[in-house]
Tab-separated table of C-alpha atoms and ligand atoms in Angstrom:
chain	number	residue	atom	x	y	z
A	98	MET	CA	6.244	-9.168	-1.061
A	99	PHE	CA	4.585	-11.885	-3.104
A	100	GLY	CA	6.593	-12.445	-6.249
A	101	LEU	CA	4.271	-13.854	-8.860
A	102	GLN	CA	6.669	-15.279	-11.374
A	103	PRO	CA	6.010	-16.839	-14.790
A	104	THR	CA	7.235	-20.195	-13.475
A	105	HIS	CA	4.492	-20.145	-10.854
A	106	LEU	CA	1.888	-19.499	-13.518
A	107	LEU	CA	3.265	-22.402	-15.546
A	108	ILE	CA	3.031	-24.720	-12.525
A	109	ILE	CA	-0.533	-23.570	-11.841
A	110	LEU	CA	-1.377	-24.134	-15.489
A	111	VAL	CA	0.063	-27.675	-15.457
A	112	VAL	CA	-1.751	-28.511	-12.205
A	113	ALA	CA	-4.988	-27.132	-13.634
A	114	LEU	CA	-4.464	-29.169	-16.781
A	115	LEU	CA	-3.977	-32.341	-14.734
A	116	LEU	CA	-6.966	-31.611	-12.497
A	117	PHE	CA	-9.546	-30.457	-15.000
A	118	GLY	CA	-8.330	-31.762	-18.343
A	119	PRO	CA	-7.616	-29.807	-21.530
A	120	SER	CA	-11.290	-29.144	-22.320
A	121	LYS	CA	-11.728	-26.874	-19.310
A	122	LEU	CA	-8.499	-24.988	-19.894
A	123	PRO	CA	-9.968	-21.867	-21.559
A	124	GLU	CA	-12.338	-21.380	-18.623
A	125	ILE	CA	-9.542	-21.850	-16.116
A	126	GLY	CA	-7.367	-19.423	-18.038
A	127	LYS	CA	-10.124	-16.856	-17.918
A	128	ALA	CA	-10.657	-17.363	-14.198
A	129	LEU	CA	-6.927	-17.250	-13.585
A	130	GLY	CA	-6.561	-14.024	-15.541
A	131	LYS	CA	-9.383	-12.480	-13.554
A	132	THR	CA	-7.821	-13.589	-10.271
A	133	ILE	CA	-4.443	-12.145	-11.226
A	134	ARG	CA	-6.010	-8.853	-12.303
A	135	GLU	CA	-7.901	-8.625	-9.006
A	136	PHE	CA	-4.743	-9.550	-7.129
A	137	GLN	CA	-2.756	-6.853	-8.903
A	138	SER	CA	-5.407	-4.171	-8.404
A	139	GLY	CA	-5.547	-5.189	-4.744
A	140	ILE	CA	-1.799	-4.642	-4.431
A	141	LYS	CA	-2.100	-1.332	-6.255
A	142	GLU	CA	-4.829	-0.159	-3.884
A	143	ALA	CA	-2.837	-1.257	-0.857
A	144	THR	CA	0.250	0.535	-2.149
A	145	GLN	CA	-1.711	3.692	-2.894
A	146	GLY	CA	-3.329	3.612	0.529
A	147	PHE	CA	0.101	3.235	2.103
A	148	ALA	CA	1.512	6.122	0.081
A	149	GLU	CA	-1.422	8.325	1.055
A	150	GLU	CA	-0.920	7.434	4.692
A	151	ILE	CA	2.703	8.588	4.492
A	152	LYS	CA	1.612	11.768	2.728
A	153	THR	CA	-0.948	12.486	5.448
A	154	GLU	CA	1.647	11.907	8.150
A	155	ASN	CA	4.070	14.282	6.472
A	156	SER	CA	1.494	17.028	6.012
A	157	SER	CA	0.385	16.742	9.636
A	158	ALA	CA	4.025	17.042	10.696
A	159	GLU	CA	4.290	20.215	8.643
A	160	ALA	CA	1.169	21.591	10.294
A	161	LYS	CA	2.675	21.265	13.783
A	162	PRO	CA	3.181	24.638	15.400
A	163	THR	CA	6.706	25.829	15.999
A	164	CYS	CA	8.079	28.304	18.502
A	165	LYS	CA	8.125	31.844	17.210
A	166	SER	CA	11.414	32.438	18.959
A	167	CYS	CA	13.533	29.262	18.673
A	168	GLY	CA	11.603	27.413	15.930
A	169	LYS	CA	11.231	24.137	17.833
A	170	VAL	CA	8.067	22.089	17.382
A	171	ILE	CA	5.722	22.763	20.285
A	172	ALA	CA	2.302	21.448	21.316
A	173	ALA	CA	-0.677	23.222	19.805
A	174	GLY	CA	-2.241	25.848	22.034
A	175	VAL	CA	0.612	26.347	24.493
A	176	LYS	CA	1.206	29.943	25.534
A	177	PHE	CA	4.904	29.601	26.236
A	178	CYS	CA	7.594	27.561	24.488
A	179	PRO	CA	8.837	24.753	26.758
A	180	GLU	CA	12.279	25.070	25.166
A	181	CYS	CA	13.044	28.778	25.461
A	182	GLY	CA	10.037	30.127	27.364
A	183	ALA	CA	9.101	32.661	24.687
A	184	SER	CA	5.481	33.774	24.564
A	185	GLN	CA	3.531	32.321	21.634
A	186	THR	CA	0.693	34.827	21.615
B	92	ZN	ZN1	11.202	28.461	21.788
């Protein structure tokens, strides 16, 4: 993933200082802080969405019907287990 390290921030700060001059620095700092916060919350949201996706996948796997006789996962609505042939009704 994107490793935002303190050295990167320092480089950005120096570049900003060279580009805009010291008088604009407080504004840039504010904008930079806002960008980083948005960036971090974006990552957090993406991570949470990913975690929820995994959770949903797991729960749907649990909801899969299993054979009453042999316990193997079978398709929903089938009348007979394709593995052992046992009736599922
Ligand atoms: Zn079976």
